[in-house]
PDB file of C-alpha atoms in Angstrom:
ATOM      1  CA  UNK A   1      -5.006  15.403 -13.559  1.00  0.00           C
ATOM      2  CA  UNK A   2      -6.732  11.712 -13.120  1.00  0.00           C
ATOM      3  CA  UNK A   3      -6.010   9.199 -11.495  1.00  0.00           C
ATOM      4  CA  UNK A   4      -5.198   6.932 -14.714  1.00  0.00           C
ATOM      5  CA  UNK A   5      -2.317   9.421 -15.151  1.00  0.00           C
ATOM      6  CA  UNK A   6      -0.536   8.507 -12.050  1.00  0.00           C
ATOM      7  CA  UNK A   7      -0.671   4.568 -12.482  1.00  0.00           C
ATOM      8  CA  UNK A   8      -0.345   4.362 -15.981  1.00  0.00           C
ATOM      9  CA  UNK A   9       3.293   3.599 -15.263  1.00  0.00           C
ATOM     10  CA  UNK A  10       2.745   0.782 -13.597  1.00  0.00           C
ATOM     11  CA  UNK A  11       3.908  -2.911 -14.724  1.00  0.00           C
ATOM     12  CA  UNK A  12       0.957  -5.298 -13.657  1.00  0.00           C
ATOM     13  CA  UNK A  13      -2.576  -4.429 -13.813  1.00  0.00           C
ATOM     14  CA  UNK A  14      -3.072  -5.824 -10.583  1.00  0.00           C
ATOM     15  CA  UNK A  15      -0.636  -3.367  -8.910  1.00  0.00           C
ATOM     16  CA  UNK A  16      -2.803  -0.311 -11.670  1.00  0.00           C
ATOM     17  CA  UNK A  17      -6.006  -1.815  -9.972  1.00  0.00           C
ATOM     18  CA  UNK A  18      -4.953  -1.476  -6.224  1.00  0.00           C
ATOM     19  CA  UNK A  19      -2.874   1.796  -6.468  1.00  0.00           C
ATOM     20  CA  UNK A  20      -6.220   3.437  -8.339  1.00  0.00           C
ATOM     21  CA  UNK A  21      -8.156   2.168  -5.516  1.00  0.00           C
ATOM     22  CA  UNK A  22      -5.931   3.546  -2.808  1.00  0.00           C
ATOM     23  CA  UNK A  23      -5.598   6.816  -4.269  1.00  0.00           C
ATOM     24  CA  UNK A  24      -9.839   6.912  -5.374  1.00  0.00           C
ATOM     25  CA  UNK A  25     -10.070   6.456  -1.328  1.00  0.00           C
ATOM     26  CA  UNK A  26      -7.209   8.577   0.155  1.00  0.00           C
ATOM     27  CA  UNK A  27      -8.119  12.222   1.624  1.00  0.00           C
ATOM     28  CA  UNK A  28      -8.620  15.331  -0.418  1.00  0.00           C
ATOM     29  CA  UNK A  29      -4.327  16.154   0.866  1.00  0.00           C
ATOM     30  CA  UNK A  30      -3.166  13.144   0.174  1.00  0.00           C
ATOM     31  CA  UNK A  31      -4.977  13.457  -3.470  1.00  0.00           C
ATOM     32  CA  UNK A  32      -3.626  17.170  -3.147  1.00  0.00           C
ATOM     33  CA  UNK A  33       0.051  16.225  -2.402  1.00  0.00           C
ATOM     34  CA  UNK A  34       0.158  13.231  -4.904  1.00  0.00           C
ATOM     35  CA  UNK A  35      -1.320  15.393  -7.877  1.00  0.00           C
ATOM     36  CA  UNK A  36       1.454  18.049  -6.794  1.00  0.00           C
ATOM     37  CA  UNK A  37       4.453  15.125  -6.858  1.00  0.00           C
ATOM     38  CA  UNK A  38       3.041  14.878 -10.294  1.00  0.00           C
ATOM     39  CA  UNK A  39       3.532  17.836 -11.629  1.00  0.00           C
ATOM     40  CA  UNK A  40       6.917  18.885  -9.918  1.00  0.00           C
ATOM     41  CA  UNK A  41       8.478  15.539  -9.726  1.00  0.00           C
ATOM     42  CA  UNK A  42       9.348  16.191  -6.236  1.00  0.00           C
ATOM     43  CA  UNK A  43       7.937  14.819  -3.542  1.00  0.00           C
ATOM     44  CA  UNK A  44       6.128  16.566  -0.598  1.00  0.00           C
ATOM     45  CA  UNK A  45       6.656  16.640   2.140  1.00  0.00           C
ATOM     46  CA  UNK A  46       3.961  15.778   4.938  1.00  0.00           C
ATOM     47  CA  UNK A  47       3.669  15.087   8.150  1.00  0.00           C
ATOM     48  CA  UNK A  48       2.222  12.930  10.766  1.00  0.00           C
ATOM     49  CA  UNK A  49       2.475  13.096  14.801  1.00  0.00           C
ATOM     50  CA  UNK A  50       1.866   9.697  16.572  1.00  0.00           C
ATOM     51  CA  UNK A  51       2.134   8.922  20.092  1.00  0.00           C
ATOM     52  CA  UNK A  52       5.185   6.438  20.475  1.00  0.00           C
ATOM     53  CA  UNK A  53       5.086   3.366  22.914  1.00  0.00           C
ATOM     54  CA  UNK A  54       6.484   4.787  26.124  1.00  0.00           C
ATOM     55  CA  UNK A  55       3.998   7.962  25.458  1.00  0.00           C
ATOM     56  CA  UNK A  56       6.010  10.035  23.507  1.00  0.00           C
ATOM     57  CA  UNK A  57       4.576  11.673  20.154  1.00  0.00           C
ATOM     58  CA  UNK A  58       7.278  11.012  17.336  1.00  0.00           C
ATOM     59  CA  UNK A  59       7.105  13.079  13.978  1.00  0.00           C
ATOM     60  CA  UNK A  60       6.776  11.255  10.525  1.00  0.00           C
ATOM     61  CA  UNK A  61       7.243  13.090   7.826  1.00  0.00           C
ATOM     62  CA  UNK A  62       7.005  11.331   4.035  1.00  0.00           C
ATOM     63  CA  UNK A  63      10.653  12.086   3.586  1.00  0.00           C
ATOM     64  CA  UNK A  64      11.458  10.116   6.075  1.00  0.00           C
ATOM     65  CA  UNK A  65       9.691   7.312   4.645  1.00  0.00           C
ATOM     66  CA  UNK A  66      11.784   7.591   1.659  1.00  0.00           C
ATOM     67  CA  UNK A  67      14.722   8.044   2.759  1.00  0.00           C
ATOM     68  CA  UNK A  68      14.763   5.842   6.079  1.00  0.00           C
ATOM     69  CA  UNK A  69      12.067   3.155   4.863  1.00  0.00           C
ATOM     70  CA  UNK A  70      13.061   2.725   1.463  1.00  0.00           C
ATOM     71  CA  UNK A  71       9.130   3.535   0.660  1.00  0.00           C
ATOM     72  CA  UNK A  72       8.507   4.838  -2.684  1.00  0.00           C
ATOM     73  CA  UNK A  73       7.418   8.286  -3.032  1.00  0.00           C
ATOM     74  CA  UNK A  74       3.441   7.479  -3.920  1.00  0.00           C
ATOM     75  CA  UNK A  75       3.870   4.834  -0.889  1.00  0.00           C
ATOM     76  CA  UNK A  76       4.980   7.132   0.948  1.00  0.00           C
ATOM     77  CA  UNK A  77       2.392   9.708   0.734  1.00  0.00           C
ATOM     78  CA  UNK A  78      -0.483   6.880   0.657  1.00  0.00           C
ATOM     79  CA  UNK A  79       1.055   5.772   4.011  1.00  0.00           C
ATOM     80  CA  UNK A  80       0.749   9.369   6.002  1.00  0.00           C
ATOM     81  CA  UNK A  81      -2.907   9.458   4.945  1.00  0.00           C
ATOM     82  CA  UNK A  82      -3.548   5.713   5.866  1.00  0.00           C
ATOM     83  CA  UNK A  83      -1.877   7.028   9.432  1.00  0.00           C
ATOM     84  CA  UNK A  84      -3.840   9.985   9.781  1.00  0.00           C
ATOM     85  CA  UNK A  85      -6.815   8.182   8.986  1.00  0.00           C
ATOM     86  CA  UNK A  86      -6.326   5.436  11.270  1.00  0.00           C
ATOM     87  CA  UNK A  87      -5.784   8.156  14.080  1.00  0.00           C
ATOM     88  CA  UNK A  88      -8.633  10.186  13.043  1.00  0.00           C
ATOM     89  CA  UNK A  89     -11.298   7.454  13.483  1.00  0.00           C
ATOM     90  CA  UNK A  90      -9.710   6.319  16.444  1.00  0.00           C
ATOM     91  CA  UNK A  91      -8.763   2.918  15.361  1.00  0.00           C
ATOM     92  CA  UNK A  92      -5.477   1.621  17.373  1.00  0.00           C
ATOM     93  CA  UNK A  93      -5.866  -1.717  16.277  1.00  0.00           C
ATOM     94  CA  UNK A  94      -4.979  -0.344  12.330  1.00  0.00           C
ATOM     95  CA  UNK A  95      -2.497   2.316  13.599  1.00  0.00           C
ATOM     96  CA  UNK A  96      -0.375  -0.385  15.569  1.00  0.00           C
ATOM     97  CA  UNK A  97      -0.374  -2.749  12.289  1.00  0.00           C
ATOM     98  CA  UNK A  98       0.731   0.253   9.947  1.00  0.00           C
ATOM     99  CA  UNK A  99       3.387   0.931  12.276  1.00  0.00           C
ATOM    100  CA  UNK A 100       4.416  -1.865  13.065  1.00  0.00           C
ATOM    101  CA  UNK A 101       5.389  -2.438   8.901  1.00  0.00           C
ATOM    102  CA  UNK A 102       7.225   0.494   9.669  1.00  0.00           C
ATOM    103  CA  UNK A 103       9.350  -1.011  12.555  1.00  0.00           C
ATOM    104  CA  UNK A 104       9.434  -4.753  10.417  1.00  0.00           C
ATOM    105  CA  UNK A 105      10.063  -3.776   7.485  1.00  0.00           C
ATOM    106  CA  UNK A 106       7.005  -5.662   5.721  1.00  0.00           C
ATOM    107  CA  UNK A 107       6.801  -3.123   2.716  1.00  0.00           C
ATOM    108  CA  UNK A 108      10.097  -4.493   1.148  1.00  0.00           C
ATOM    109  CA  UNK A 109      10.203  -7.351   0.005  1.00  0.00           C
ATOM    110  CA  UNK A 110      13.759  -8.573  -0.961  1.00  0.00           C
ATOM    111  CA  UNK A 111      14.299 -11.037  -3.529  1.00  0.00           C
ATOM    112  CA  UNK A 112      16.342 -13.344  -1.038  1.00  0.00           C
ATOM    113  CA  UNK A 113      12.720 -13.136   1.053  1.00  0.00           C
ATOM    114  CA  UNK A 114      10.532 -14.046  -2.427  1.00  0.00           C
ATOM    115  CA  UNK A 115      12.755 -17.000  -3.239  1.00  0.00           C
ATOM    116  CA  UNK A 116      12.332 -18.562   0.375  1.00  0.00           C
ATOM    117  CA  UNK A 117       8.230 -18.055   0.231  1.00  0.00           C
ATOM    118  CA  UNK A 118       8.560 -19.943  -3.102  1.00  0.00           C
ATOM    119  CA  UNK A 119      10.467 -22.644  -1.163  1.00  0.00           C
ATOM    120  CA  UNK A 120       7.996 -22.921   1.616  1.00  0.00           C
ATOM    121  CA  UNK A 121       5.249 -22.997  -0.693  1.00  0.00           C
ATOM    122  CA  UNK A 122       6.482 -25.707  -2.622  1.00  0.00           C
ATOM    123  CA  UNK A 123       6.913 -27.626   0.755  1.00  0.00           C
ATOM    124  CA  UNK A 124       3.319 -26.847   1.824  1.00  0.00           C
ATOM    125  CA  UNK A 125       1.822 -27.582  -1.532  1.00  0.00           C
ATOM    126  CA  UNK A 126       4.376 -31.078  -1.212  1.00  0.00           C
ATOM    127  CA  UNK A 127       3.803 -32.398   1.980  1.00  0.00           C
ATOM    128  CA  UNK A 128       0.840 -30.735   3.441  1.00  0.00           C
ATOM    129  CA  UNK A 129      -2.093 -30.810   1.168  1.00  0.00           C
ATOM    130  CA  UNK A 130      -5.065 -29.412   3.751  1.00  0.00           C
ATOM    131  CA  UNK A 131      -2.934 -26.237   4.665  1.00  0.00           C
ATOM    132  CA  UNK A 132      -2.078 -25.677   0.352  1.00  0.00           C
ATOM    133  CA  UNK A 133      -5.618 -25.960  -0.385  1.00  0.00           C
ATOM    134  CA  UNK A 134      -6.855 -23.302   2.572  1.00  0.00           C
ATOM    135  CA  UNK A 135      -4.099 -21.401   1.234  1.00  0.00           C
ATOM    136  CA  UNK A 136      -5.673 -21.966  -2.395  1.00  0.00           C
ATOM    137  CA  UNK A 137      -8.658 -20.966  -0.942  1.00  0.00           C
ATOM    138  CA  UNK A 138      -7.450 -17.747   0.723  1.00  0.00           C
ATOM    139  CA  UNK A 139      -5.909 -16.753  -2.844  1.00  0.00           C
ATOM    140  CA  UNK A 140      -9.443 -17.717  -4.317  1.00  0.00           C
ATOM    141  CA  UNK A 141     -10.877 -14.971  -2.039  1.00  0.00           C
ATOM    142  CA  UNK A 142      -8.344 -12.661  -2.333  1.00  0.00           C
ATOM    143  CA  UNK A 143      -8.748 -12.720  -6.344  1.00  0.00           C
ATOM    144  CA  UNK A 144     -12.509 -12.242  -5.887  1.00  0.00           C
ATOM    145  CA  UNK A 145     -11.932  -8.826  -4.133  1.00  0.00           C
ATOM    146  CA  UNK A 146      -9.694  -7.783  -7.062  1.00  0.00           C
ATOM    147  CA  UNK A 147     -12.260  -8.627  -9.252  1.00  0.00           C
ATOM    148  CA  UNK A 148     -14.588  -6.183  -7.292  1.00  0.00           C
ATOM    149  CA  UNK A 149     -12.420  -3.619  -7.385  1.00  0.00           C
ATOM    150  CA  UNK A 150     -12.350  -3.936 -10.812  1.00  0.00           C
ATOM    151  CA  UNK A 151     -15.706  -3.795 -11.537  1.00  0.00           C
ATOM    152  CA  UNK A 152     -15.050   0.249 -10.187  1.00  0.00           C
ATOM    153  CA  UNK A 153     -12.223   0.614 -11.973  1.00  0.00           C
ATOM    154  CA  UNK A 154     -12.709   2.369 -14.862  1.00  0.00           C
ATOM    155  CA  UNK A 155     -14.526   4.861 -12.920  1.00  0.00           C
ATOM    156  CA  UNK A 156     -12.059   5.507 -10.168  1.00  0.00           C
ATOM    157  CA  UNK A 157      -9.322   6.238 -12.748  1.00  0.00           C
ATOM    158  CA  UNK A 158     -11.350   8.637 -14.898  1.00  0.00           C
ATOM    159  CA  UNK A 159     -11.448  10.605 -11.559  1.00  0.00           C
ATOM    160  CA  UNK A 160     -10.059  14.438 -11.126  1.00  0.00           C
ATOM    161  CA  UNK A 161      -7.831  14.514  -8.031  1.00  0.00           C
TER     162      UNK A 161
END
């Protein structure tokens, strides 16, 4: 199974482009468990210990981030291995931001939430022309490192998991 067989189901080739790229990068078990989701359609289930706030080390399992998170099932997998990989080199920094989007929320993005950004944008864009065109220039940036990725892409999806 290849990548390209995983995200050809996917609506925008932006969101084809970034998924192959996660999934070219993820760990030999997280390319294991997603090529195994493929062929049962059922997702499996893995598991991550982290050390909570007050000490504690909490369980999460990619069930839970399913059911609990409302993550989809490839997100969920993608986010145990981003987890274990932030806690296997050691980097807090990364493991407090991917848990915090846990604890926020920030992987859903309701539609109430979309039509408010679109509101504030308009403002900005309106009545604040240097903050619109640093955003325009963050956006510039950003679509320059899709480009790069892109330049792999065809590659990374021809590859075996």
């Amino acid at each position: 199974m290849k990548i390209k067989d995983i995200i050809n189901l996917l609506s925008t080739a932006k969101e084809r482009v970034y998924l192959a790229y996660r999934i070219y990068n993820s760990s030999p078990e997280i390319k294991a468990a997603i090529k195994e989701y493929k062929e049962f359609e059922e997702l499996p289930v893995l598991t991550v210990r982290v050390k909570n706030s007050v000490g504690n080390y909490v369980d999460i399992t990619s069930k839970e981030l399913k059911v609990l998170y409302g993550f989809k099932d490839l997100q969920a997998l993608l986010m145990i291995g981003d987890i274990k990989k932030a806690q296997a080199d050691g980097n807090m920094e990364e493991l407090d931001a991917l848990l915090s989007v846990l604890v926020n929320g920030q992987h859903v993005v309701k539609d109430e939430t979309r039509r408010s950004i679109d509101v504030i944008k308009d403002n900005i864009r309106k009545n604040n022309p240097g903050v619109w065109n640093e955003y325009q220039k963050i956006c510039e940036r950003e679509a320059q490192k899709l480009k790069d990725i892109e330049t792999n892409y065809e590659q990374m999806i021809e590859t075996e998991l």
